[in-house]
PDB file of C-alpha atoms and ligand atoms in Angstrom:
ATOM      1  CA  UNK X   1      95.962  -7.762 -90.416  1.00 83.00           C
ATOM      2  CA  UNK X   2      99.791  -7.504 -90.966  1.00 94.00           C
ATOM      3  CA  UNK X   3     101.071  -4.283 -90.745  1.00 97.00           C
ATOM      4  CA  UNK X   4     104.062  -4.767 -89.616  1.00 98.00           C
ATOM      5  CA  UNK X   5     107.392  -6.137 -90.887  1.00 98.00           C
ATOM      6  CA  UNK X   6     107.440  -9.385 -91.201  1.00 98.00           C
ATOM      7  CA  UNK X   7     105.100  -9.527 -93.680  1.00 98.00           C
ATOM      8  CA  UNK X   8     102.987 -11.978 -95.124  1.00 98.00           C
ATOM      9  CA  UNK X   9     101.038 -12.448 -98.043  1.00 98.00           C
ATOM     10  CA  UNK X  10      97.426 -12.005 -96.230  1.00 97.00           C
ATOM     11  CA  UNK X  11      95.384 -14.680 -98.193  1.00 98.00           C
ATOM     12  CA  UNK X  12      92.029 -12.882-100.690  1.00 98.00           C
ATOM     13  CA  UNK X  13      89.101 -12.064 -98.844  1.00 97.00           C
ATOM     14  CA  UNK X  14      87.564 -14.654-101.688  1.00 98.00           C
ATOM     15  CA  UNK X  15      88.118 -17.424-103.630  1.00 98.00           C
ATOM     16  CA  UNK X  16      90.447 -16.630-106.854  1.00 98.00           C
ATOM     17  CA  UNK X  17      87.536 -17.370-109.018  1.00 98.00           C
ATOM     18  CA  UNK X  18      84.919 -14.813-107.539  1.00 98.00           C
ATOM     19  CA  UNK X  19      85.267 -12.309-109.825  1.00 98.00           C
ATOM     20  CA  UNK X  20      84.992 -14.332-112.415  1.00 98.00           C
ATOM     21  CA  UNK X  21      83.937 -13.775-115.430  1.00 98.00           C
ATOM     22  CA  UNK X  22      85.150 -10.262-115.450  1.00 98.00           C
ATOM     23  CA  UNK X  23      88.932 -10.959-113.880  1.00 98.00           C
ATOM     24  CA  UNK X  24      89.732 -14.557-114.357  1.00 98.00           C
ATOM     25  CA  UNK X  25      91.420 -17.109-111.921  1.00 98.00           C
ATOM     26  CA  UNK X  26      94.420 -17.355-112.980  1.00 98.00           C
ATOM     27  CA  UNK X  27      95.421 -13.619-113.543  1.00 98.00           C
ATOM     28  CA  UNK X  28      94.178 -13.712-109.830  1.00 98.00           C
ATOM     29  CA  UNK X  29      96.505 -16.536-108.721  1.00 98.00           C
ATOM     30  CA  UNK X  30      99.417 -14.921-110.516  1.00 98.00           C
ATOM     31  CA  UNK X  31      98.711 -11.408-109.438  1.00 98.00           C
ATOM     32  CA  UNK X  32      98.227 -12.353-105.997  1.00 98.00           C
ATOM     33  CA  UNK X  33     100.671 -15.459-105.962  1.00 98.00           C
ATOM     34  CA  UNK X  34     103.441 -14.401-107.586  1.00 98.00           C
ATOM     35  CA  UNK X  35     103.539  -9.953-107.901  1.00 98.00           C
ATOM     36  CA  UNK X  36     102.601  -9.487-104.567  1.00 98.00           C
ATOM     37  CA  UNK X  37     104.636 -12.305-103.375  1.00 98.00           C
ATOM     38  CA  UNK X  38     107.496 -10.742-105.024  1.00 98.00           C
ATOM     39  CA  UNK X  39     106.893  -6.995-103.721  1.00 98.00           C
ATOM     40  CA  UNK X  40     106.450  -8.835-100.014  1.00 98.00           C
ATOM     41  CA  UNK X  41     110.036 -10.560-100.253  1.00 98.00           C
ATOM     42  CA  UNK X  42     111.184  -7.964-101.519  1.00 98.00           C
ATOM     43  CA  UNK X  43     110.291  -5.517 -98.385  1.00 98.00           C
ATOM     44  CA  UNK X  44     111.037  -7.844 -96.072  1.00 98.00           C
ATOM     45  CA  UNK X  45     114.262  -8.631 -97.603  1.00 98.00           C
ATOM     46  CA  UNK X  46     115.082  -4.624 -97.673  1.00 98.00           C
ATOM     47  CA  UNK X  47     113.714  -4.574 -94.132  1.00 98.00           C
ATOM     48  CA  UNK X  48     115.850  -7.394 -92.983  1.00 98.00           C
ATOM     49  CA  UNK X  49     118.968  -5.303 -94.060  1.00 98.00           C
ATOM     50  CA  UNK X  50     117.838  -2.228 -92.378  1.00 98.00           C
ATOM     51  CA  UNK X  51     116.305  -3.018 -88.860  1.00 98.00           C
ATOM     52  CA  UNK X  52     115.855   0.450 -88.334  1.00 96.00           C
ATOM     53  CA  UNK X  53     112.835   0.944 -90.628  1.00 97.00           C
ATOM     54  CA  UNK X  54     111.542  -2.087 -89.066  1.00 98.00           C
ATOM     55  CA  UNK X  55     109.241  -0.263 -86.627  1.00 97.00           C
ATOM     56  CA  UNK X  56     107.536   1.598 -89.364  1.00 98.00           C
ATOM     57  CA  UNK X  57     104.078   0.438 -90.318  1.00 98.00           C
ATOM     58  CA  UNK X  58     103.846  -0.035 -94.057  1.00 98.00           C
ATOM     59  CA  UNK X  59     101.105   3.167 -94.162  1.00 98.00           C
ATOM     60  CA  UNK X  60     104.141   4.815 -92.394  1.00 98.00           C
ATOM     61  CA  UNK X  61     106.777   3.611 -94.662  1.00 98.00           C
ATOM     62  CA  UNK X  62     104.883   4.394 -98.088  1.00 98.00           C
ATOM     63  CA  UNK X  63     104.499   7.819 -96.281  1.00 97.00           C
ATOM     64  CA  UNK X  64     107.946   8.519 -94.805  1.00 97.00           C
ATOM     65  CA  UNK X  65     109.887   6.956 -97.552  1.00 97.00           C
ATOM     66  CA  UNK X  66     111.157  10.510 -98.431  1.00 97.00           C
ATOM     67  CA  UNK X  67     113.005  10.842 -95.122  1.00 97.00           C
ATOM     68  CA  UNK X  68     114.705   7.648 -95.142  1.00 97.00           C
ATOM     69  CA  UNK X  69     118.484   7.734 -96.029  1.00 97.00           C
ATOM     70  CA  UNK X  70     118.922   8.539-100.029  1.00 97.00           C
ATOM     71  CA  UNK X  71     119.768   5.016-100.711  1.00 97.00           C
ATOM     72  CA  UNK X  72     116.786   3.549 -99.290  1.00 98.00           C
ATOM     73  CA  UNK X  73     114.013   5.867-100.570  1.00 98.00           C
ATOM     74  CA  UNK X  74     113.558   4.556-103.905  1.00 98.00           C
ATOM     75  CA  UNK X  75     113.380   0.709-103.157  1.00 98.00           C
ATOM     76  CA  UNK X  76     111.436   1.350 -99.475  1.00 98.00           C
ATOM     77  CA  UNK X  77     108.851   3.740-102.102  1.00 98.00           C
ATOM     78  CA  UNK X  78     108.744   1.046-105.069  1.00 98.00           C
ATOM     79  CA  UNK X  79     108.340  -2.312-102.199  1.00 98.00           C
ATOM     80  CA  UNK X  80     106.419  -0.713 -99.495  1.00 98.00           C
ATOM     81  CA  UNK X  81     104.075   0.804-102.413  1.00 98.00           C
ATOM     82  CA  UNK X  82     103.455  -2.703-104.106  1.00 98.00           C
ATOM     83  CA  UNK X  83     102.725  -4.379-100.976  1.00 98.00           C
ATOM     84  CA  UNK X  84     100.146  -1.398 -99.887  1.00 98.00           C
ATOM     85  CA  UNK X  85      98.643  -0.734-103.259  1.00 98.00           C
ATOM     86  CA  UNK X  86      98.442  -4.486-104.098  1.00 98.00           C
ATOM     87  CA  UNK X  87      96.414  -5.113-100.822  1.00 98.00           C
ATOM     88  CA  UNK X  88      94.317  -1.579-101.561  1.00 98.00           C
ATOM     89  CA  UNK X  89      93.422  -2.815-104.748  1.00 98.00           C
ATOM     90  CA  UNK X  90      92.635  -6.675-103.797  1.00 98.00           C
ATOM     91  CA  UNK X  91      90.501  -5.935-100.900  1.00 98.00           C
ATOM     92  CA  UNK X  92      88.380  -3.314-102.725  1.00 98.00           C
ATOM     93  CA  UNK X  93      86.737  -6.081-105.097  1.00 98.00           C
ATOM     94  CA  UNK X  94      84.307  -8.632-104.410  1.00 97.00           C
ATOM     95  CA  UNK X  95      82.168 -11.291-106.007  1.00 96.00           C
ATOM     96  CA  UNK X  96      79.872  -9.271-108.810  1.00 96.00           C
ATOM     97  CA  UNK X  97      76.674  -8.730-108.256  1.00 84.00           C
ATOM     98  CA  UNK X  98      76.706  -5.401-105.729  1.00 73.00           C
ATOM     99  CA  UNK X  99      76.676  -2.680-108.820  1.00 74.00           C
ATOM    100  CA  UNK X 100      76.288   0.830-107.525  1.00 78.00           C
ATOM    101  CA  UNK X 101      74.857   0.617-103.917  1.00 87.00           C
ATOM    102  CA  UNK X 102      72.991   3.539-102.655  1.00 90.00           C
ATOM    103  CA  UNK X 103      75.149   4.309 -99.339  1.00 93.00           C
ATOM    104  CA  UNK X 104      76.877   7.428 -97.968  1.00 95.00           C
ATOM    105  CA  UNK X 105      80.049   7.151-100.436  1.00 96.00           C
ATOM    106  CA  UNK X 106      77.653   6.523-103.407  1.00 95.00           C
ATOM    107  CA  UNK X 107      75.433   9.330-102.558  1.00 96.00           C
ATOM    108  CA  UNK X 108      78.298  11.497-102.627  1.00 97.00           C
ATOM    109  CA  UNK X 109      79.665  10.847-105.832  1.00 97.00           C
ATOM    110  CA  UNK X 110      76.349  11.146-107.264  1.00 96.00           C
ATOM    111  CA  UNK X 111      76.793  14.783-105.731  1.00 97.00           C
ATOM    112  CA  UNK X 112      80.283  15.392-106.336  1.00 97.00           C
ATOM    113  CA  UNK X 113      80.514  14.141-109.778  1.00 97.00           C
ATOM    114  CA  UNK X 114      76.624  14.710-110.935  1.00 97.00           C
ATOM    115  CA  UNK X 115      75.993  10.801-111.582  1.00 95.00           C
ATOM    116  CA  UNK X 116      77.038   7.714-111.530  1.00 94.00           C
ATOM    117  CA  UNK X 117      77.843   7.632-114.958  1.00 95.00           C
ATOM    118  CA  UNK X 118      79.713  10.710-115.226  1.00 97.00           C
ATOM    119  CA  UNK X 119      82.032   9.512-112.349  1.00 98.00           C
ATOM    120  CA  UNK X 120      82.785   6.154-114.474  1.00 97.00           C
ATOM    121  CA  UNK X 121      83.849   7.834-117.602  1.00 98.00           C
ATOM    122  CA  UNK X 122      85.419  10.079-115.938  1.00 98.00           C
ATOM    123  CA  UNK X 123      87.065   7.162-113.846  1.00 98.00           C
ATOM    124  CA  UNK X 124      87.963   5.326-116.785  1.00 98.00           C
ATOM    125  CA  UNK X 125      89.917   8.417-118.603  1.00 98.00           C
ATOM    126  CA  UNK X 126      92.044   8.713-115.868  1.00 98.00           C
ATOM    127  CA  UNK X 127      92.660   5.072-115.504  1.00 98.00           C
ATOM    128  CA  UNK X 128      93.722   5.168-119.445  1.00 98.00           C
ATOM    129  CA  UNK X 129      95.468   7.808-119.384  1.00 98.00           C
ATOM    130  CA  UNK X 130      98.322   6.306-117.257  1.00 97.00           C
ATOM    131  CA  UNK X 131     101.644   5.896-119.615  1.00 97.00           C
ATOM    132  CA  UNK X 132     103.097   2.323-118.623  1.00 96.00           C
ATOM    133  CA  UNK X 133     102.252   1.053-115.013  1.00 98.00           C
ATOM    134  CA  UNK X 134     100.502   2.598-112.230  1.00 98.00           C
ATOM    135  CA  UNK X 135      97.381   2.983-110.575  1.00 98.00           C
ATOM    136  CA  UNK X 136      93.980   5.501-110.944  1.00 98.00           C
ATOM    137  CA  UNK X 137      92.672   6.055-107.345  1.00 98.00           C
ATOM    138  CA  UNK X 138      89.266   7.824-105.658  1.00 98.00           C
ATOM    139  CA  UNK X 139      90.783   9.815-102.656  1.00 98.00           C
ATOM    140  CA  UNK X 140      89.157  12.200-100.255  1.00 98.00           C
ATOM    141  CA  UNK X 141      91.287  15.273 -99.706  1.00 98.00           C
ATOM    142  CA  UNK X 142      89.743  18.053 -97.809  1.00 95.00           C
ATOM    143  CA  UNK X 143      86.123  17.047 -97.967  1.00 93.00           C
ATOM    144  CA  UNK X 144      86.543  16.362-101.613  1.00 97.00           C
ATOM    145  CA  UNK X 145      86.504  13.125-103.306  1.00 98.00           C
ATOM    146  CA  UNK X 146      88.842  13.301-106.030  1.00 98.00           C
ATOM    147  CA  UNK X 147      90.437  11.093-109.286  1.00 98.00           C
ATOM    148  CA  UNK X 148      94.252  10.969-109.206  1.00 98.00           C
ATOM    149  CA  UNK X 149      96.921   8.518-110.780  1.00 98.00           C
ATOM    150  CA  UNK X 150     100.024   7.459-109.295  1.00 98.00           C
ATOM    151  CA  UNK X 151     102.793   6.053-111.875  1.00 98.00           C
ATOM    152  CA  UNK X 152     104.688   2.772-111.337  1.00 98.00           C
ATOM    153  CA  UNK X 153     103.933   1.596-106.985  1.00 98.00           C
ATOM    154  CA  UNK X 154     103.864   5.595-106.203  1.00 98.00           C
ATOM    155  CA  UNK X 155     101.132   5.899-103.427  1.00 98.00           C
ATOM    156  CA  UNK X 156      98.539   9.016-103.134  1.00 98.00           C
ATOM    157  CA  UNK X 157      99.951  11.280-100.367  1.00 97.00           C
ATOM    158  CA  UNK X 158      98.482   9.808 -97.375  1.00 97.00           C
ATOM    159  CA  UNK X 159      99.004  13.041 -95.548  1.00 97.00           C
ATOM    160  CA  UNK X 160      96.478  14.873 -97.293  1.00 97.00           C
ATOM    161  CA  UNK X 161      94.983  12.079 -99.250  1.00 98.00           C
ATOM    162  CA  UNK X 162      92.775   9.062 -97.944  1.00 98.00           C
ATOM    163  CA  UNK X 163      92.273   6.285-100.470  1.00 98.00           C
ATOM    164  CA  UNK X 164      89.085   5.411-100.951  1.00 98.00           C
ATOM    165  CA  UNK X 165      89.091   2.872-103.941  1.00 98.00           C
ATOM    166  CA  UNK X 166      91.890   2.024-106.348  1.00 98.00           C
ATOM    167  CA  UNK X 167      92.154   0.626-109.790  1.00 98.00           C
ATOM    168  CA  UNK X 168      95.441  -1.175-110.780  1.00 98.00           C
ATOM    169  CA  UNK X 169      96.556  -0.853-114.314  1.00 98.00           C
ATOM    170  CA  UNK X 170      99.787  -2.464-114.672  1.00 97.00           C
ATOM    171  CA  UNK X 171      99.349  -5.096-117.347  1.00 96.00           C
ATOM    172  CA  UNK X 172      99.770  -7.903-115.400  1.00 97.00           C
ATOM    173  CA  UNK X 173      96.401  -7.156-113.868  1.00 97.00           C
ATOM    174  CA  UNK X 174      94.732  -7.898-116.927  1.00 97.00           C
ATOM    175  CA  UNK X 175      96.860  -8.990-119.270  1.00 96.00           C
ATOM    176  CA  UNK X 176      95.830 -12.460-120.139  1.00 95.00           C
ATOM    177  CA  UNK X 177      92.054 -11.961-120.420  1.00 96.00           C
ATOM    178  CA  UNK X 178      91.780  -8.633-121.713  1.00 95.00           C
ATOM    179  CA  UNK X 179      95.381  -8.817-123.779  1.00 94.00           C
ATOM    180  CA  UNK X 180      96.134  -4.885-125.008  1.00 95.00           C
ATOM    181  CA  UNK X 181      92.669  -3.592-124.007  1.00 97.00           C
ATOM    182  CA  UNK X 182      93.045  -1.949-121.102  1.00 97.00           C
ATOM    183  CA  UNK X 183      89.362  -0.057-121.277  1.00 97.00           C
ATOM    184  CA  UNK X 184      87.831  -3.535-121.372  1.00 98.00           C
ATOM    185  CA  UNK X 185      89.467  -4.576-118.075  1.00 98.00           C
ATOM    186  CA  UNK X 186      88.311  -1.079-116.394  1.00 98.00           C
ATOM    187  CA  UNK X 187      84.759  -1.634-117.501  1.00 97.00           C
ATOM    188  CA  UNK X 188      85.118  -5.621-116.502  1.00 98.00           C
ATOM    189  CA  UNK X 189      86.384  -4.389-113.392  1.00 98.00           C
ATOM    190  CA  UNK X 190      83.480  -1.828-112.384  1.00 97.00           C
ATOM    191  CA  UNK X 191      81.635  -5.024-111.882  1.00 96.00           C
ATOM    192  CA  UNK X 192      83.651  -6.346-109.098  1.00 97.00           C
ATOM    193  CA  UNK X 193      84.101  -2.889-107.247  1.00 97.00           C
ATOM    194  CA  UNK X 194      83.213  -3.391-103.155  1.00 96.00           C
ATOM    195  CA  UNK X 195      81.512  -0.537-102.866  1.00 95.00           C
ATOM    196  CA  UNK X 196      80.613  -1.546 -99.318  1.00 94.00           C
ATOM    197  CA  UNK X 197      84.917  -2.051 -98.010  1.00 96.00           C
ATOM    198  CA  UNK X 198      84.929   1.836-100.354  1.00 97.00           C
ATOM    199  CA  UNK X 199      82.132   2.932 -97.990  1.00 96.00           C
ATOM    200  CA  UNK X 200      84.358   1.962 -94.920  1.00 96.00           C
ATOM    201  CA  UNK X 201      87.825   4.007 -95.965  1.00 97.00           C
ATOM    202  CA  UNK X 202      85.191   7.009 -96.986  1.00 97.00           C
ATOM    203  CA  UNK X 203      83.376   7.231 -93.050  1.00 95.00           C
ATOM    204  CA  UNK X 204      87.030   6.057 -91.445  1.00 87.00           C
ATOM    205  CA  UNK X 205      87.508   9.025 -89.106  1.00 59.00           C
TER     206      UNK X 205
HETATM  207 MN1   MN V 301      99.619  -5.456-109.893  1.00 89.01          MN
END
């Protein structure tokens, strides 16, 4: 992986057609071609100005951004969030076909949140109920698992927070399949959740 300024646009962990039919190819090559390009030249362009944030990781730099000089907080938050939450969101979907696994994550959001179903809707609320851009998230904070949003390329608080699954819903993401029907695109995308790469950030000690 790439952690570490420079960075590179690490390629899908699948073809731009596997989640087809519920998010198409080409919202796939644009997303990951051209807004995640963008968000990585941008970083590394804000990077190459200031050396000294070079040594930060980009977990570090979505976390630290608030200590950074005044000037730099805002961009280092809005570039260094793209480029994490972009790569969040892209590696936690896979080819359909893998539902609702029974595994240690699954099992305890059947506990946490009564069922399966009660989880999605409740989900799916959150995920709607983002004004404009930004992104609904499952994070573990204290032993909890819990539903939060994050407006515009905000990340959760990885001090407290560890992501465990993230839904983008900037309308880029789903734009040209699903035009102004956002809830369409979070039940389309349900279908293409990898619950197994979720699993992984859940048991991540
Ligand atoms: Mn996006």
């Amino acid at each position: 992986m790439n952690h570490y300024y420079p960075f590179i646009n690490t390629p899908l962990p699948y073809d731009y057609h596997a989640l087809e039919p519920y998010i198409d190819q080409k919202t796939m090559h644009l997303h990951h071609d051209r807004h995640l390009q963008t968000y990585i030249d941008n970083l590394n362009t804000l990077l190459g100005k200031n050396p000294v944030l070079q040594r930060y990781s980009l977990a570090e730099l979505v976390t630290n951004w608030n200590t950074f000089p005044k000037q730099l907080q805002i961009p280092v938050r809005n570039q260094a969030g793209g480029v994490y939450n972009h790569r969040f969101f892209f590696e936690g979907m896979s080819r359909p076909g893998q539902n609702f696994p029974e595994n240690t994550l699954t099992r305890e959001i059947q506990k946490q949140f009564h069922s399966f179903d009660s989880f999605k809707t409740l989900f799916k609320d959150r995920a709607l109920s983002v004004f404009g851009s930004g992104y609904a998230w499952l994070v573990l904070e204290q032993d909890m698992l819990k539903i939060i949003t994050t407006p515009n390329q905000n990340t959760p608080d990885l001090k407290t927070q560890r992501p465990i699954l993230t839904l983008d819903v900037w309308e880029h993401a789903y734009y040209l399949k699903h035009y102004n029907l956002r809830a369409a695109y979070i039940d389309d995308w349900f279908h293409v959740v990898n619950w197994n790469k979720a699993k992984m950030h859940f048991q991540q000690s």
